[in-house]
Amino acid sequence: TTVPRMDDNGLVLNESHAIMCYLGDKFNWKLYPKDPVVRAKIHEYMNWHHQNTRRISLALFSTVMRPDLKDLQTTAAVWKKDLIRPAGVLATIERLLTKSPWICGDQPTVADLSCYCEVGQCLDKYCGLFTLHGIDLAEYPCMAKWLEKCETLEGYDAAHAMLKKRSPMIREKAKEHFGAYWSKL
């Protein structure tokens, strides 16, 4: 079994993007508009996300929560460098947000929800992983504005209640796990 997983009357779906698209169609979400151009941009971002934006969680968050992963420090160091290089993940997200206020255009979509999940959990208000790793989001002003707008979306507080509750424990675990290692880089 993988997480997330959804069972809708026998239709079992894994993968958050597939689940969001299915629910968006089923319930006619405004965050998953019918416009084929916007849908194409959403799908383009979501496909890029798997091997790019997801690395934020893999490098900074998952490694704290899954210390049993092999070659943890080496893998995290490689991915961290990829996040902050000039053509890296954070710079690419910044470039997308210089073209429009949201990832796929003028309105928020499920692509924004997906991206925020990876970026938002690393903010100081939650786990503080960007700061711990010396990643300064001031270098990404469009992303900073976008993060604030994402936090005004309906359902944001409820969706982040558990992360907010668990953040102090995750911050401490991250400091113990990475503190000495990252100070040597």
CSV table of C-alpha atoms in Angstrom, one decimal:
chain,number,residue,atom,x,y,z
A,1,THR,CA,0.0,0.0,0.0
A,2,THR,CA,1.2,3.5,-0.8
A,3,VAL,CA,0.3,6.8,0.7
A,4,PRO,CA,-1.7,8.7,-0.4
A,5,ARG,CA,-4.3,6.1,-1.4
A,6,MET,CA,-8.0,6.6,-2.2
A,7,ASP,CA,-10.7,4.1,-2.6
A,8,ASP,CA,-13.8,5.5,-4.1
A,9,ASN,CA,-16.4,2.7,-4.3
A,10,GLY,CA,-13.8,0.3,-5.6
A,11,LEU,CA,-11.8,2.7,-7.7
A,12,VAL,CA,-8.4,2.6,-6.0
A,13,LEU,CA,-6.0,5.3,-6.9
A,14,ASN,CA,-2.5,5.9,-5.6
A,15,GLU,CA,-0.5,9.1,-6.2
A,16,SER,CA,-1.6,12.5,-5.1
A,17,HIS,CA,-1.7,14.0,-8.5
A,18,ALA,CA,-4.0,11.3,-9.9
A,19,ILE,CA,-6.2,11.6,-6.9
A,20,MET,CA,-6.5,15.4,-7.2
A,21,CYS,CA,-7.3,15.2,-10.9
A,22,TYR,CA,-9.9,12.5,-10.4
A,23,LEU,CA,-11.6,14.4,-7.5
A,24,GLY,CA,-11.3,17.7,-9.5
A,25,ASP,CA,-13.2,16.1,-12.4
A,26,LYS,CA,-15.7,14.3,-10.2
A,27,PHE,CA,-16.6,17.3,-8.1
A,28,ASN,CA,-15.9,20.0,-10.7
A,29,TRP,CA,-13.3,21.8,-8.6
A,30,LYS,CA,-12.4,25.3,-9.7
A,31,LEU,CA,-8.8,24.4,-8.8
A,32,TYR,CA,-8.9,21.9,-11.7
A,33,PRO,CA,-10.6,23.9,-14.5
A,34,LYS,CA,-12.0,22.3,-17.6
A,35,ASP,CA,-10.0,24.7,-20.0
A,36,PRO,CA,-7.7,22.4,-22.0
A,37,VAL,CA,-4.9,24.9,-22.1
A,38,VAL,CA,-4.9,25.3,-18.3
A,39,ARG,CA,-5.2,21.5,-17.9
A,40,ALA,CA,-2.2,21.0,-20.1
A,41,LYS,CA,-0.2,23.4,-18.0
A,42,ILE,CA,-1.3,21.6,-14.8
A,43,HIS,CA,-0.3,18.2,-16.2
A,44,GLU,CA,3.0,19.6,-17.5
A,45,TYR,CA,3.8,20.9,-14.0
A,46,MET,CA,2.7,17.8,-12.3
A,47,ASN,CA,4.9,15.6,-14.5
A,48,TRP,CA,7.8,17.9,-13.9
A,49,HIS,CA,7.0,17.9,-10.2
A,50,HIS,CA,7.8,14.2,-9.7
A,51,GLN,CA,11.5,14.5,-10.5
A,52,ASN,CA,12.0,18.1,-9.5
A,53,THR,CA,9.8,19.8,-6.9
A,54,ARG,CA,9.5,16.4,-5.1
A,55,ARG,CA,13.2,16.6,-4.4
A,56,ILE,CA,12.6,19.4,-1.8
A,57,SER,CA,10.8,16.8,0.3
A,58,LEU,CA,13.2,14.1,-0.5
A,59,ALA,CA,16.3,16.1,0.4
A,60,LEU,CA,15.0,18.1,3.3
A,61,PHE,CA,12.0,16.5,4.8
A,62,SER,CA,11.8,12.8,4.1
A,63,THR,CA,15.4,12.3,5.1
A,64,VAL,CA,14.6,13.6,8.6
A,65,MET,CA,11.5,11.4,8.9
A,66,ARG,CA,13.1,8.3,7.4
A,67,PRO,CA,16.6,8.0,8.8
A,68,ASP,CA,16.6,4.3,7.8
A,69,LEU,CA,17.2,5.3,4.2
A,70,LYS,CA,20.6,4.2,2.8
A,71,ASP,CA,23.2,6.8,2.0
A,72,LEU,CA,21.1,9.5,3.6
A,73,GLN,CA,23.7,12.2,3.9
A,74,THR,CA,25.2,11.8,0.4
A,75,THR,CA,21.9,11.6,-1.3
A,76,ALA,CA,20.5,14.7,0.6
A,77,ALA,CA,23.6,16.7,-0.2
A,78,VAL,CA,23.3,16.0,-4.0
A,79,TRP,CA,19.6,16.9,-4.0
A,80,LYS,CA,20.2,20.0,-1.9
A,81,LYS,CA,22.7,21.2,-4.4
A,82,ASP,CA,20.2,20.6,-7.2
A,83,LEU,CA,17.6,22.6,-5.4
A,84,ILE,CA,19.7,25.8,-5.2
A,85,ARG,CA,21.7,25.7,-8.4
A,86,PRO,CA,20.9,28.5,-10.9
A,87,ALA,CA,18.7,26.3,-13.1
A,88,GLY,CA,17.5,24.2,-10.2
A,89,VAL,CA,14.1,23.5,-8.7
A,90,LEU,CA,13.7,26.7,-6.7
A,91,ALA,CA,14.9,28.9,-9.6
A,92,THR,CA,12.5,27.1,-12.0
A,93,ILE,CA,9.6,27.7,-9.7
A,94,GLU,CA,10.6,31.3,-9.3
A,95,ARG,CA,10.7,31.6,-13.2
A,96,LEU,CA,7.2,30.2,-13.4
A,97,LEU,CA,6.0,32.7,-10.9
A,98,THR,CA,7.6,35.6,-12.7
A,99,LYS,CA,5.3,34.8,-15.7
A,100,SER,CA,2.0,34.6,-13.7
A,101,PRO,CA,0.8,34.9,-10.1
A,102,TRP,CA,0.1,31.1,-9.9
A,103,ILE,CA,2.0,28.1,-11.1
A,104,CYS,CA,-0.2,27.6,-14.2
A,105,GLY,CA,-1.7,31.1,-14.8
A,106,ASP,CA,-3.9,33.7,-13.3
A,107,GLN,CA,-5.8,31.4,-10.9
A,108,PRO,CA,-4.7,28.9,-8.3
A,109,THR,CA,-4.9,25.2,-9.4
A,110,VAL,CA,-4.1,21.8,-8.1
A,111,ALA,CA,-0.6,22.4,-9.3
A,112,ASP,CA,-0.2,25.2,-6.7
A,113,LEU,CA,-1.5,22.8,-4.0
A,114,SER,CA,1.0,20.2,-5.0
A,115,CYS,CA,3.9,22.6,-5.2
A,116,TYR,CA,3.0,24.3,-1.9
A,117,CYS,CA,3.0,20.9,-0.1
A,118,GLU,CA,6.7,20.4,-1.0
A,119,VAL,CA,7.8,24.0,-0.4
A,120,GLY,CA,5.5,25.0,2.5
A,121,GLN,CA,6.5,22.3,4.9
A,122,CYS,CA,10.1,23.6,4.9
A,123,LEU,CA,9.2,27.1,5.9
A,124,ASP,CA,10.2,28.4,9.3
A,125,LYS,CA,6.6,28.5,10.5
A,126,TYR,CA,6.6,24.7,10.1
A,127,CYS,CA,9.7,22.7,10.0
A,128,GLY,CA,12.4,25.4,9.4
A,129,LEU,CA,14.2,23.1,7.0
A,130,PHE,CA,15.2,25.8,4.5
A,131,THR,CA,16.8,27.9,7.3
A,132,LEU,CA,18.5,24.8,8.8
A,133,HIS,CA,20.0,24.0,5.4
A,134,GLY,CA,21.1,27.6,4.7
A,135,ILE,CA,18.5,28.1,1.8
A,136,ASP,CA,17.5,31.8,1.7
A,137,LEU,CA,14.0,32.2,0.1
A,138,ALA,CA,14.7,36.0,-0.1
A,139,GLU,CA,16.4,35.1,-3.4
A,140,TYR,CA,13.0,34.0,-4.7
A,141,PRO,CA,10.7,37.1,-4.2
A,142,CYS,CA,7.9,35.8,-6.5
A,143,MET,CA,7.9,32.5,-4.7
A,144,ALA,CA,7.6,34.4,-1.3
A,145,LYS,CA,4.5,36.3,-2.6
A,146,TRP,CA,3.0,33.1,-4.0
A,147,LEU,CA,3.5,31.3,-0.7
A,148,GLU,CA,1.6,34.0,1.1
A,149,LYS,CA,-1.2,33.8,-1.4
A,150,CYS,CA,-1.4,30.0,-1.1
A,151,GLU,CA,-1.9,30.5,2.6
A,152,THR,CA,-5.1,32.4,2.0
A,153,LEU,CA,-6.7,29.6,0.0
A,154,GLU,CA,-9.8,28.0,1.4
A,155,GLY,CA,-9.0,25.0,3.5
A,156,TYR,CA,-5.4,26.0,4.1
A,157,ASP,CA,-5.6,26.0,7.9
A,158,ALA,CA,-7.4,22.7,8.2
A,159,ALA,CA,-5.0,21.1,5.7
A,160,HIS,CA,-2.0,22.2,7.7
A,161,ALA,CA,-3.2,21.6,11.2
A,162,MET,CA,-1.4,18.3,11.7
A,163,LEU,CA,1.9,19.7,10.2
A,164,LYS,CA,1.6,22.7,12.5
A,165,LYS,CA,1.1,20.4,15.5
A,166,ARG,CA,4.0,18.1,14.6
A,167,SER,CA,6.4,20.9,13.5
A,168,PRO,CA,8.3,21.4,16.8
A,169,MET,CA,9.1,17.7,16.9
A,170,ILE,CA,10.2,17.6,13.3
A,171,ARG,CA,12.4,20.8,13.8
A,172,GLU,CA,14.2,19.1,16.7
A,173,LYS,CA,14.6,15.9,14.9
A,174,ALA,CA,16.1,17.8,11.9
A,175,LYS,CA,18.5,19.8,14.0
A,176,GLU,CA,19.8,16.6,15.7
A,177,HIS,CA,20.0,14.8,12.4
A,178,PHE,CA,21.5,17.4,10.1
A,179,GLY,CA,22.9,20.1,12.3
A,180,ALA,CA,26.5,18.8,12.5
A,181,TYR,CA,26.5,17.4,9.0
A,182,TRP,CA,25.3,20.6,7.2
A,183,SER,CA,27.6,22.9,9.2
A,184,LYS,CA,30.5,21.0,7.5
A,185,LEU,CA,29.3,21.7,3.9
